[in-house]
Short mmCIF file of C-alpha atoms and ligand atoms in Angstrom, two decimals:
data_model
loop_
_atom_site.label_atom_id
_atom_site.label_comp_id
_atom_site.label_asym_id
_atom_site.label_seq_id
_atom_site.Cartn_x
_atom_site.Cartn_y
_atom_site.Cartn_z
CA MET Q 52 9.81 0.97 21.56
CA ALA Q 53 9.42 4.58 22.81
CA HIS Q 54 6.75 6.43 20.58
CA GLU Q 55 4.65 9.45 20.72
CA VAL Q 56 1.34 10.74 19.29
CA THR Q 57 2.70 13.55 16.92
CA HIS Q 58 0.92 16.70 15.93
CA ASN Q 59 2.34 17.23 12.61
CA PRO Q 60 0.06 18.38 9.92
CA LEU Q 61 -1.56 14.85 9.45
CA LYS Q 62 -1.14 13.82 13.00
CA GLY Q 63 -0.22 10.24 13.76
CA ILE Q 64 2.25 7.99 15.74
CA GLU Q 65 6.02 8.17 15.60
CA ALA Q 66 8.91 6.39 17.07
CA ASN Q 67 12.24 8.03 16.25
CA THR Q 68 15.34 6.97 17.96
CA PRO Q 69 18.93 7.30 16.80
CA ASP Q 70 18.56 3.54 15.62
CA ALA Q 71 15.17 3.26 14.13
CA HIS Q 72 12.31 5.27 12.66
CA TYR Q 73 8.60 4.14 12.51
CA GLY Q 74 5.91 6.54 11.47
CA VAL Q 75 1.98 6.31 10.50
CA TYR Q 76 -0.27 9.27 9.79
CA ASP Q 77 -3.93 9.32 10.78
CA HIS Q 78 -4.42 10.40 6.99
CA GLY Q 79 -5.18 7.24 5.34
CA ALA Q 80 -3.67 5.25 8.34
CA HIS Q 81 -0.71 5.79 5.98
CA VAL Q 82 2.52 4.21 7.09
CA TRP Q 83 5.18 6.64 5.93
CA ALA Q 84 8.40 5.49 7.58
CA TRP Q 85 9.94 2.15 8.48
CA ARG Q 86 13.73 2.21 9.17
CA PRO Q 87 14.55 -0.84 11.22
CA ALA Q 88 17.69 -0.56 13.64
CA GLY Q 89 20.86 -0.91 11.63
CA SER Q 90 19.21 -0.50 8.34
CA ASP Q 91 18.62 2.12 5.85
CA PRO Q 92 14.76 3.27 5.30
CA VAL Q 93 12.98 0.34 3.75
CA LEU Q 94 9.95 2.38 2.60
CA TRP Q 95 10.48 5.05 -0.06
CA MET Q 96 9.04 8.45 0.08
CA SER Q 97 9.15 11.10 -2.79
CA THR Q 98 10.79 14.53 -1.87
CA GLN Q 99 7.88 16.04 -3.93
CA SER Q 100 5.08 14.37 -2.02
CA ASP Q 101 1.97 16.40 -0.69
CA PHE Q 102 1.43 15.89 2.74
CA GLU Q 103 -2.08 17.78 2.94
CA ALA Q 104 -5.52 16.74 3.87
CA GLY Q 105 -7.66 15.71 0.80
CA LYS Q 106 -4.39 14.70 -1.10
CA PRO Q 107 -2.52 11.19 -1.54
CA ILE Q 108 0.93 10.79 -0.19
CA ARG Q 109 3.45 9.73 -2.64
CA GLY Q 110 5.39 7.06 -0.74
CA GLY Q 111 5.35 4.70 2.23
CA VAL Q 112 2.07 2.49 2.10
CA PRO Q 113 -1.02 4.13 0.70
CA VAL Q 114 -4.14 2.01 1.57
CA CYS Q 115 -6.41 1.69 -1.61
CA PHE Q 116 -9.96 1.04 -0.69
CA PRO Q 117 -12.77 0.56 -1.80
CA TRP Q 118 -11.55 0.73 -5.33
CA PHE Q 119 -8.10 0.43 -7.25
CA GLY Q 120 -7.06 3.06 -9.71
CA ALA Q 121 -10.38 4.26 -11.40
CA GLY Q 122 -12.28 1.08 -10.15
CA HIS Q 123 -14.43 -1.31 -12.17
CA THR Q 124 -16.20 1.52 -14.16
CA GLY Q 125 -12.86 3.14 -15.02
CA THR Q 126 -14.13 6.46 -14.08
CA LEU Q 127 -14.29 6.51 -10.15
CA GLN Q 128 -12.79 9.24 -8.23
CA PRO Q 129 -10.69 9.82 -6.28
CA GLY Q 130 -7.96 7.44 -7.72
CA HIS Q 131 -7.46 4.33 -5.62
CA GLY Q 132 -10.56 5.06 -3.43
CA PHE Q 133 -11.31 7.55 -0.70
CA ALA Q 134 -9.72 5.57 2.26
CA ARG Q 135 -6.16 6.99 1.37
CA ILE Q 136 -7.29 10.54 1.65
CA THR Q 137 -9.47 10.24 4.61
CA ALA Q 138 -8.40 10.72 8.32
CA TRP Q 139 -8.76 7.42 9.97
CA GLU Q 140 -9.56 7.23 13.61
CA LEU Q 141 -6.47 6.12 15.88
CA VAL Q 142 -7.96 3.13 18.12
CA GLU Q 143 -4.82 2.40 20.07
CA HIS Q 144 -1.06 2.16 20.16
CA SER Q 145 1.09 0.17 22.35
CA HIS Q 146 4.46 -1.03 22.66
CA GLU Q 147 4.54 -4.80 21.56
CA GLY Q 148 7.35 -7.39 21.84
CA GLY Q 149 9.92 -4.59 21.42
CA GLY Q 150 8.05 -3.16 18.57
CA LEU Q 151 5.08 -0.86 18.12
CA ARG Q 152 1.48 -1.81 17.28
CA VAL Q 153 -0.97 0.83 15.81
CA GLU Q 154 -4.53 0.24 15.21
CA TYR Q 155 -6.74 2.49 12.98
CA ARG Q 156 -10.50 2.35 12.29
CA LEU Q 157 -12.60 3.56 9.32
CA GLY Q 158 -16.40 3.75 8.98
CA ASN Q 159 -19.15 5.61 7.50
CA ASP Q 160 -18.98 8.36 10.08
CA LEU Q 161 -15.58 9.14 8.90
CA THR Q 162 -15.82 8.52 5.15
CA GLY Q 163 -19.08 10.55 4.95
CA ASP Q 164 -21.49 10.48 1.83
CA GLN Q 165 -19.97 8.28 -0.83
CA PRO Q 166 -22.51 8.05 -3.72
CA ASP Q 167 -20.02 5.64 -5.78
CA TRP Q 168 -19.84 3.15 -2.72
CA PRO Q 169 -22.87 3.91 -0.46
CA TYR Q 170 -22.34 0.89 1.93
CA GLN Q 171 -22.19 0.63 5.68
CA HIS Q 172 -18.73 -0.54 6.22
CA GLN Q 173 -15.94 -0.64 8.89
CA ALA Q 174 -12.38 -1.18 8.18
CA ARG Q 175 -9.42 -1.83 10.49
CA MET Q 176 -5.77 -1.34 9.80
CA VAL Q 177 -3.35 -2.85 12.16
CA VAL Q 178 0.29 -1.99 11.81
CA LEU Q 179 3.16 -3.75 13.58
CA PHE Q 180 6.61 -2.28 13.37
CA SER Q 181 9.56 -4.07 14.63
CA ASP Q 182 13.21 -4.24 13.53
CA ARG Q 183 12.61 -7.55 11.92
CA GLU Q 184 9.44 -6.99 10.01
CA LEU Q 185 6.80 -4.50 9.05
CA SER Q 186 3.24 -6.24 9.21
CA LEU Q 187 0.12 -4.70 7.81
CA GLU Q 188 -3.33 -5.96 8.17
CA LEU Q 189 -6.41 -4.64 6.69
CA THR Q 190 -9.80 -5.98 7.66
CA VAL Q 191 -13.07 -4.86 5.97
CA GLU Q 192 -16.51 -5.70 7.53
CA ASN Q 193 -19.85 -5.46 5.72
CA LYS Q 194 -21.99 -3.46 8.34
CA ASP Q 195 -24.70 -3.13 5.48
CA ASP Q 196 -27.85 -5.28 5.10
CA GLN Q 197 -26.91 -6.04 1.44
CA GLU Q 198 -23.85 -7.44 -0.05
CA PHE Q 199 -20.91 -5.27 -1.42
CA THR Q 200 -17.99 -5.54 -3.58
CA PHE Q 201 -14.70 -3.69 -3.22
CA GLU Q 202 -11.14 -3.76 -4.36
CA GLU Q 203 -8.20 -2.99 -2.07
CA ALA Q 204 -4.47 -2.91 -2.09
CA LEU Q 205 -1.64 -2.21 0.30
CA HIS Q 206 0.40 -0.01 -2.13
CA THR Q 207 3.96 -0.49 -0.67
CA TYR Q 208 6.77 1.70 -2.06
CA LEU Q 209 9.93 -0.13 -1.44
CA ALA Q 210 13.26 1.99 -1.44
CA VAL Q 211 15.87 0.22 -3.86
CA ASP Q 212 19.35 1.17 -4.70
CA ASP Q 213 18.69 1.33 -8.43
CA VAL Q 214 15.51 -0.24 -9.74
CA LYS Q 215 17.41 -0.97 -13.10
CA ASN Q 216 19.33 -3.66 -11.23
CA VAL Q 217 16.34 -5.15 -9.04
CA LYS Q 218 15.33 -8.68 -9.54
CA ILE Q 219 11.91 -9.61 -8.25
CA SER Q 220 11.43 -13.44 -7.81
CA GLY Q 221 8.50 -15.32 -6.89
CA LEU Q 222 6.27 -14.35 -9.93
CA ASP Q 223 7.64 -16.85 -12.42
CA GLY Q 224 4.87 -18.59 -14.49
CA ALA Q 225 2.00 -16.27 -13.08
CA ARG Q 226 -0.34 -14.51 -15.48
CA TYR Q 227 -0.56 -10.92 -15.37
CA LEU Q 228 -2.31 -7.85 -16.85
CA ASP Q 229 0.14 -5.59 -18.25
CA LYS Q 230 -1.54 -2.21 -17.74
CA VAL Q 231 1.05 -0.47 -20.03
CA ALA Q 232 0.53 -2.71 -22.96
CA VAL Q 233 -3.13 -3.34 -22.03
CA ASP Q 234 -2.81 -6.99 -22.56
CA TRP Q 235 -2.24 -10.38 -20.62
CA ALA Q 236 0.94 -12.32 -20.31
CA THR Q 237 2.83 -14.93 -18.58
CA GLN Q 238 5.71 -14.12 -16.55
CA GLU Q 239 9.02 -15.92 -17.40
CA GLY Q 240 11.63 -15.86 -14.63
CA ASP Q 241 12.31 -12.93 -12.51
CA VAL Q 242 10.69 -9.66 -13.05
CA THR Q 243 13.27 -6.91 -14.13
CA ILE Q 244 12.49 -3.33 -14.62
CA THR Q 245 13.58 -1.92 -18.07
CA GLU Q 246 10.58 0.56 -18.94
CA GLU Q 247 7.44 1.78 -17.40
CA THR Q 248 6.13 -1.30 -15.50
CA ASP Q 249 2.50 -1.66 -14.33
CA ARG Q 250 1.35 -5.26 -13.76
CA VAL Q 251 -1.42 -6.89 -11.92
CA TYR Q 252 -0.11 -10.38 -11.31
CA ASN Q 253 -2.44 -13.38 -10.38
CA SER Q 254 -0.37 -14.66 -7.58
CA THR Q 255 -0.75 -15.36 -3.81
CA GLY Q 256 2.83 -16.32 -3.14
CA ALA Q 257 5.69 -14.59 -1.50
CA VAL Q 258 8.00 -12.35 -3.62
CA THR Q 259 11.64 -11.43 -3.17
CA VAL Q 260 13.17 -8.02 -4.02
CA ASN Q 261 16.90 -8.16 -4.60
CA ASP Q 262 18.58 -4.87 -5.43
CA GLY Q 263 22.12 -6.24 -5.21
CA VAL Q 264 22.50 -4.47 -1.95
CA ARG Q 265 19.84 -6.03 0.26
CA LYS Q 266 17.01 -8.65 -0.16
CA LEU Q 267 13.49 -7.84 0.85
CA LYS Q 268 10.89 -10.63 1.33
CA ILE Q 269 7.26 -9.60 0.76
CA THR Q 270 4.64 -12.23 2.08
CA LYS Q 271 1.03 -11.91 2.18
CA GLU Q 272 -2.51 -13.56 3.19
CA GLY Q 273 -5.89 -13.05 1.75
CA SER Q 274 -4.44 -11.65 -1.52
CA ALA Q 275 -5.20 -13.05 -5.06
CA ASN Q 276 -3.03 -10.32 -6.70
CA THR Q 277 0.37 -8.78 -6.32
CA VAL Q 278 0.85 -5.38 -8.27
CA VAL Q 279 4.18 -4.43 -9.41
CA TRP Q 280 4.89 -0.68 -10.41
CA ASN Q 281 7.62 1.58 -11.38
CA PRO Q 282 6.73 4.75 -13.56
CA TRP Q 283 9.99 4.96 -15.27
CA ILE Q 284 10.93 8.09 -16.96
CA ASP Q 285 7.99 9.86 -18.83
CA LYS Q 286 5.30 9.10 -16.23
CA SER Q 287 7.48 10.29 -13.40
CA ALA Q 288 8.07 13.51 -15.15
CA ALA Q 289 4.17 13.94 -15.65
CA MET Q 290 3.44 13.38 -12.02
CA PRO Q 291 3.75 16.70 -10.02
CA ASP Q 292 4.12 14.94 -6.72
CA PHE Q 293 7.03 12.67 -8.07
CA GLY Q 294 10.69 13.88 -8.61
CA ASP Q 295 11.78 13.60 -12.27
CA ASP Q 296 14.60 11.35 -11.43
CA GLU Q 297 13.17 9.57 -8.48
CA TRP Q 298 11.91 6.58 -10.06
CA THR Q 299 15.33 4.81 -10.03
CA GLY Q 300 15.05 4.49 -6.24
CA MET Q 301 11.76 2.84 -5.71
CA ILE Q 302 9.65 -0.16 -6.66
CA CYS Q 303 6.01 -0.70 -5.57
CA ILE Q 304 5.03 -4.35 -4.53
CA GLU Q 305 1.28 -4.34 -3.59
CA ALA Q 306 -0.72 -7.09 -2.00
CA ALA Q 307 -4.13 -6.62 -3.72
CA ASN Q 308 -7.51 -8.02 -4.45
CA VAL Q 309 -8.46 -6.16 -7.69
CA LEU Q 310 -10.40 -6.54 -10.99
CA ASP Q 311 -12.00 -10.05 -11.21
CA ASP Q 312 -10.44 -10.71 -7.81
CA ALA Q 313 -12.46 -7.89 -6.08
CA ILE Q 314 -14.07 -9.10 -2.63
CA THR Q 315 -17.72 -9.50 -2.20
CA LEU Q 316 -18.88 -9.66 1.50
CA GLN Q 317 -22.43 -10.58 2.73
CA PRO Q 318 -23.82 -8.75 5.60
CA GLY Q 319 -21.65 -9.42 8.71
CA GLU Q 320 -18.79 -10.93 6.83
CA THR Q 321 -15.22 -9.71 7.09
CA HIS Q 322 -12.14 -10.14 4.82
CA THR Q 323 -8.47 -9.64 6.08
CA LEU Q 324 -5.76 -8.64 3.73
CA VAL Q 325 -2.15 -9.01 5.05
CA GLN Q 326 1.21 -7.91 3.77
CA ARG Q 327 4.56 -8.36 5.59
CA VAL Q 328 7.91 -6.97 4.56
CA SER Q 329 11.14 -8.40 6.26
CA PHE Q 330 14.85 -9.07 5.47
CA ALA Q 331 15.21 -12.22 3.26
C1 BG6 O 879 -0.46 1.58 -9.33
C2 BG6 O 879 -1.26 1.42 -10.38
O1 BG6 O 879 -0.80 0.75 -8.25
O2 BG6 O 879 -0.51 2.78 -8.74
C3 BG6 O 879 -0.81 2.40 -11.50
O3 BG6 O 879 -1.22 0.04 -10.95
C4 BG6 O 879 -0.78 3.83 -10.84
O4 BG6 O 879 -1.72 2.31 -12.75
C5 BG6 O 879 -0.01 3.87 -9.65
O5 BG6 O 879 -0.16 4.67 -11.92
C6 BG6 O 879 0.10 5.18 -8.88
O6 BG6 O 879 -1.34 5.57 -8.67
P1 BG6 O 879 -1.37 6.86 -8.07
O7 BG6 O 879 -2.92 7.30 -8.00
O8 BG6 O 879 -0.94 6.99 -6.72
O9 BG6 O 879 -0.88 8.03 -8.94
#
């Protein structure tokens, strides 16, 4: 796949042919486009998103690290951690098996002074774009001389025809924290979206998202949680970087390790979180 280093405001790597479109920004090592050949875009992007240093991007695949939301204290800022608003270092990009491989690195030299998470760390994000699959691999290494704990999520925004018709299978029987009701529950059958939905499932398995037009399969490794999020009407209206009516066209399915499943690494240890999106 022919690709180029782009000099858009957030820099990055992009392959844009009449057939397919792949894009990743240095900012957050953020995958913002995946349109496989012969398909509509698989990733959703808000028309109202900011594309500015220091601000999160509303769509694509934000990388949440080293905390999720407001973190274990409920007060940590910026939301979903500093990784998604930090420019990562592009390590390499190459043509691979008809697709595109892009590797990014994050470390203390790039994240600077972080009083809420003051540990020596290194993270690597490897993105493999092909026309069959988008593969995302986040590896975190403890470079410190003490243990550290972190949360993480690959916060994938999927484009759907109409979220009100979506069926998410693969979570039947899983326990989940309903962040809207602030209570735990057990999933019965497929997940359907009929109201604001913000759930952290205890689940390591694959999920299928069927919107009646196409079926996407999301598999993962090294992930104890699957987060399902759609903001529905009021929350969309309240978010300045989210169009009021755009909630019908998206669903987030996030491979994550959060809350009680936060990862603890001893000095020198690494952990890898993988998420893959393909056509079912
Ligand atoms: C989800 C969280 O992963 O991300 C939600 O579970 C949150 O609680 C959503 O609202 C969006 O977060 P943000 O910080 O991008 O607005």
